[in-house]
Short mmCIF file of C-alpha atoms in Angstrom, two decimals:
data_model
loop_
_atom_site.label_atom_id
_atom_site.label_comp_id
_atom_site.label_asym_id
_atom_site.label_seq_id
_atom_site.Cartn_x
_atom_site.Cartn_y
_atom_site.Cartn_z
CA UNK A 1 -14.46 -109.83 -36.23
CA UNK A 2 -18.07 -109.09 -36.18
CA UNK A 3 -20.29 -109.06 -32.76
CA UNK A 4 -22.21 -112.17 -33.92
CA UNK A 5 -18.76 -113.83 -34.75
CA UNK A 6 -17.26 -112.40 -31.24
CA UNK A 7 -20.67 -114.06 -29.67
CA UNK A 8 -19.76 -117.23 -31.35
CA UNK A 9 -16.02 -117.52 -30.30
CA UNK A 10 -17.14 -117.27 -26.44
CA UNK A 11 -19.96 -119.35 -26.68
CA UNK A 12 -17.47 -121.91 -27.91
CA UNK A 13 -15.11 -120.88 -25.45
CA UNK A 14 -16.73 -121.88 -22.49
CA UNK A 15 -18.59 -124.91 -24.29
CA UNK A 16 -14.78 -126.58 -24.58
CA UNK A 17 -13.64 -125.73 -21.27
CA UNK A 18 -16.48 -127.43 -19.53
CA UNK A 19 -16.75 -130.33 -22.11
CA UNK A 20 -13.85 -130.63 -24.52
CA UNK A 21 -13.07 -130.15 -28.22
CA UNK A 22 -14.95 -133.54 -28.82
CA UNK A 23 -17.93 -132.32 -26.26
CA UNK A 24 -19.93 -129.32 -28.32
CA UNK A 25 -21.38 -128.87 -31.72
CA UNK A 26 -22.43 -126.48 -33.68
CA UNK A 27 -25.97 -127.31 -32.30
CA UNK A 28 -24.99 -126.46 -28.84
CA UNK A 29 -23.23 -123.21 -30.22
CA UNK A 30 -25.69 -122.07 -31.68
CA UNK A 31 -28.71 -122.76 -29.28
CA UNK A 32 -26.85 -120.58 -26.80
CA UNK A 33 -26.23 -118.01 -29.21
CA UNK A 34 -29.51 -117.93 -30.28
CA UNK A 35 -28.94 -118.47 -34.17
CA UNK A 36 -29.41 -121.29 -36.52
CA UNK A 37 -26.62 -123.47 -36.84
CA UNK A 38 -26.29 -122.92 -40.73
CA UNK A 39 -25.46 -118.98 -39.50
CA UNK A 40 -22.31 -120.50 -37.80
CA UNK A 41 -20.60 -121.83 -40.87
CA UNK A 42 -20.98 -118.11 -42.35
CA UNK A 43 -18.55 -117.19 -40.32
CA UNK A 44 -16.63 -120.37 -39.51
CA UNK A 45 -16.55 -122.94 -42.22
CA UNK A 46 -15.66 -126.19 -39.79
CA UNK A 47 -15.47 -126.62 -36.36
CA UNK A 48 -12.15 -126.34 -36.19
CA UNK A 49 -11.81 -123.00 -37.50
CA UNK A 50 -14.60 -121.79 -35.16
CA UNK A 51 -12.21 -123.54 -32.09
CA UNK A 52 -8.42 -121.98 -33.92
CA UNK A 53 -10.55 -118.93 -33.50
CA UNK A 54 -10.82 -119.35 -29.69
CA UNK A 55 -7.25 -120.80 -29.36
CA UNK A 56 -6.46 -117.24 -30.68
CA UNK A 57 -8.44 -114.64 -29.12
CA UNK A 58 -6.88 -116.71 -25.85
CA UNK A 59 -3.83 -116.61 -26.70
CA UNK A 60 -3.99 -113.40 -27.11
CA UNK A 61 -5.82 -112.08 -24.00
CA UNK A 62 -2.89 -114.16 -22.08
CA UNK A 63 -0.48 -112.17 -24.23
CA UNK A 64 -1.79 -108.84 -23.24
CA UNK A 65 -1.68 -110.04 -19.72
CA UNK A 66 2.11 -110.99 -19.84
CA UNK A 67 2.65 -107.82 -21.77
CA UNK A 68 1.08 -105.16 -19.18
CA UNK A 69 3.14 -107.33 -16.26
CA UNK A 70 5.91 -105.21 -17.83
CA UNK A 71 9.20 -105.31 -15.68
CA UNK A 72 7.51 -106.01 -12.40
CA UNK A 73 10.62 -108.07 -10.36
CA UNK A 74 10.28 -111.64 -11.25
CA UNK A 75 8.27 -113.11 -8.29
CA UNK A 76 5.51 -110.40 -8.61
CA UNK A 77 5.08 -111.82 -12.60
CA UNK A 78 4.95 -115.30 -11.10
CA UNK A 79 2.66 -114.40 -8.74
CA UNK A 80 0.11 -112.33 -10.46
CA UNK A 81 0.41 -114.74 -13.72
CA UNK A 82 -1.12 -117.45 -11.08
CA UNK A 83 -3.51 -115.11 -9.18
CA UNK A 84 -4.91 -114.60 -12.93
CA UNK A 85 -5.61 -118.39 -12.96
CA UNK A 86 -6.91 -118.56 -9.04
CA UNK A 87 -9.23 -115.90 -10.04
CA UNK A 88 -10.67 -117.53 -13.11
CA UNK A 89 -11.35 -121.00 -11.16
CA UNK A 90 -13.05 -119.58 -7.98
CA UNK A 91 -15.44 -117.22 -10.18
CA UNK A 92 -15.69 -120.03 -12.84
CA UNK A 93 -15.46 -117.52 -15.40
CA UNK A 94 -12.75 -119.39 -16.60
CA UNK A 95 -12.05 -122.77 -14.52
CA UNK A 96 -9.24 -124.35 -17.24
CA UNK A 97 -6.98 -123.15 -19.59
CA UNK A 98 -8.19 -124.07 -23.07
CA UNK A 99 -5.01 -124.70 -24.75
CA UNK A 100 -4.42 -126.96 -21.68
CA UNK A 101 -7.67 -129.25 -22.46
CA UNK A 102 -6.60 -129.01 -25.68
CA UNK A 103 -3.41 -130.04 -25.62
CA UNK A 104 -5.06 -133.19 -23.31
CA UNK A 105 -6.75 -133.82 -26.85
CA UNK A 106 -4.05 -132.92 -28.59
CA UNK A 107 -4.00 -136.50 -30.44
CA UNK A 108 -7.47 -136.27 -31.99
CA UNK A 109 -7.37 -132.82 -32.86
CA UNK A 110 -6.85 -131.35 -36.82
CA UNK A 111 -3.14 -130.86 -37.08
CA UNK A 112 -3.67 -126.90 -37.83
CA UNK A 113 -5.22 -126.87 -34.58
CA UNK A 114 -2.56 -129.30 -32.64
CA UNK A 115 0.03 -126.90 -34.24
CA UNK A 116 -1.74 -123.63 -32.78
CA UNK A 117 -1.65 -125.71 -29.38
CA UNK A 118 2.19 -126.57 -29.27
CA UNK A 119 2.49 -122.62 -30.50
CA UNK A 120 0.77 -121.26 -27.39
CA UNK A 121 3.03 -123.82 -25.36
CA UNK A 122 6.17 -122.92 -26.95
CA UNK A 123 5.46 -119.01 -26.10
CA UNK A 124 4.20 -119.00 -22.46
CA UNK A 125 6.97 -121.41 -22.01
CA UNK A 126 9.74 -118.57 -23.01
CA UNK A 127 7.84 -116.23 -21.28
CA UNK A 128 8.29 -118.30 -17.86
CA UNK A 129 11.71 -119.24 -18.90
CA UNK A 130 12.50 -115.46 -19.14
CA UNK A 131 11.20 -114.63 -16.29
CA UNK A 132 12.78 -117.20 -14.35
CA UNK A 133 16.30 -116.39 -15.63
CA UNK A 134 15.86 -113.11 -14.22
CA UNK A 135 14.65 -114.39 -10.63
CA UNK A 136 17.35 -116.08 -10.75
CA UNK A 137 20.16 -113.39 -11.81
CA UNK A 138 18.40 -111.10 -9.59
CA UNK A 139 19.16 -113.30 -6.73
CA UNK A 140 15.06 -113.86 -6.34
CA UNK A 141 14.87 -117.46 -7.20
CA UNK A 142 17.05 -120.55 -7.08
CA UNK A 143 16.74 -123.29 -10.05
CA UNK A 144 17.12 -127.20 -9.74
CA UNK A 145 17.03 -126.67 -13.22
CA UNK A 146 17.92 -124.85 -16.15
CA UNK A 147 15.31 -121.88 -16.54
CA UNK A 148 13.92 -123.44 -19.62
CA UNK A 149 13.38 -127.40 -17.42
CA UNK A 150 11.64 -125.44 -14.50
CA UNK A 151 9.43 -123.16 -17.07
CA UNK A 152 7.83 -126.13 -18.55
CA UNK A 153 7.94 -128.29 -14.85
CA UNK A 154 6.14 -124.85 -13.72
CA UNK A 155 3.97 -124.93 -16.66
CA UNK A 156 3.09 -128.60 -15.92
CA UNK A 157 2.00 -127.18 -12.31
CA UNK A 158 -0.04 -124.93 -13.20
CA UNK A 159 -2.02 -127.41 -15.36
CA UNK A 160 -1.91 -130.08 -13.06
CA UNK A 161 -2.91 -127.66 -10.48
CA UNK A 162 -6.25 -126.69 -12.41
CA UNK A 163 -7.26 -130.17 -13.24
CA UNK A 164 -6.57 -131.02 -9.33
CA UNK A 165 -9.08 -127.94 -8.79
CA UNK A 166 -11.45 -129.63 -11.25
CA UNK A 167 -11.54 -133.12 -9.95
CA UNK A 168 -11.87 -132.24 -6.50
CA UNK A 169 -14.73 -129.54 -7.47
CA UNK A 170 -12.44 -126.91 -5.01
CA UNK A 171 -10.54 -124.06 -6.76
CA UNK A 172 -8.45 -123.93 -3.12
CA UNK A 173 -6.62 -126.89 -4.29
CA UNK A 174 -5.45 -124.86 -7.19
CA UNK A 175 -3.90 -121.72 -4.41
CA UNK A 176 -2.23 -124.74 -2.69
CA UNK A 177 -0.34 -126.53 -5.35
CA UNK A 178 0.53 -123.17 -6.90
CA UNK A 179 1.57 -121.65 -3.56
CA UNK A 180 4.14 -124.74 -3.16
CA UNK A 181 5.29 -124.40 -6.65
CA UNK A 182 6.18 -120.61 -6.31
CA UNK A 183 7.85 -121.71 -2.43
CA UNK A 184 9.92 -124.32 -4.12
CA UNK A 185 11.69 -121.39 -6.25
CA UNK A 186 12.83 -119.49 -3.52
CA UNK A 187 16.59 -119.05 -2.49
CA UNK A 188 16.84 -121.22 0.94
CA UNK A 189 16.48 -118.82 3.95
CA UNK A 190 19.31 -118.46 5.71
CA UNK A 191 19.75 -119.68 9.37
CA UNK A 192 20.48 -117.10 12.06
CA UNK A 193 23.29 -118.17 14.24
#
């Protein structure tokens, strides 16, 4: 991908996670690029090329990120997989997910697009659901659930979480959902007699 083309995909990337898929144009692109808006369609025919293009190069920055957490123990993924996310809201370099707010807009998106969506679900959800398996074999987490239940009820968290964060303007509410979530997954303690 070309610098101009690199500029583009992160212009659009934080256009749609402060306004939506439905929110930006090519106008808006292009006036904080700094090129004419004809430029953009070089590269990216449609809009919703120039948006699969984000979708991907997010998908897979999050990849890397699950990829270099390796074989930490289970609760250390958990953890650092949300610290990524309390990180990204407090700085605002990154205050939603966008396959989240796209999936919120999943029924008036291009069905390429909704498809690329439900992929980057149906990945970080076996990620989760592998880690959580091995919490729980390792005797590091206890399930109400099946692993693959609780991945996507964890999932849900963690969005829920970072539109609480938005809506109350106070990336703390984010820590304190997420800090429950991650407490409700560990084995009882066990009383002293």
């Amino acid at each position: 991908m070309s610098e101009t083309a690199e500029n583009l995909v992160r212009s659009a990337r934080a256009l749609l996670v402060r306004r939506g898929y439905h929110g930006f144009s090519y106008a808006d692109v292009a006036a904080e690029v700094g090129i004419r808006k004809a430029s953009i369609h070089h590269h990216f025919p449609a809009k919703v090329d120039l948006v699969r293009a984000v979708l991907a190069a997010h998908r897979q920055e999050i990849g890397h990120a699950l990829e270099a957490l390796g074989q930490a123990p289970p609760a250390k993924q958990l953890q650092m997989y949300t610290d990524y996310w309390a990180a990204c809201i407090r700085d605002d370099s990154a205050p939603f997910c966008a396959a989240a707010l796209l999936a919120a807009e999943l029924p008036g998106l291009p069905a390429e697009l909704a498809d690329d969506v439900r992929g980057h679900f149906r990945e970080l959800s076996a990620w989760l659901a592998s880690v959580l398996a091995r919490g729980v074999k390792e005797g590091t987490f206890t399930l109400a659930a099946g692993a693959s239940a609780e991945a996507e009820s964890f999932l849900a968290t963690i969005h829920g979480a970072m539109l609480a964060a938005r809506a109350y303007a106070d990336p703390s509410a984010f820590e304190a959902i997420v800090r429950a979530a991650l407490g409700h997954l560990k084995p009882p303690t066990k009383k002293r007699r």
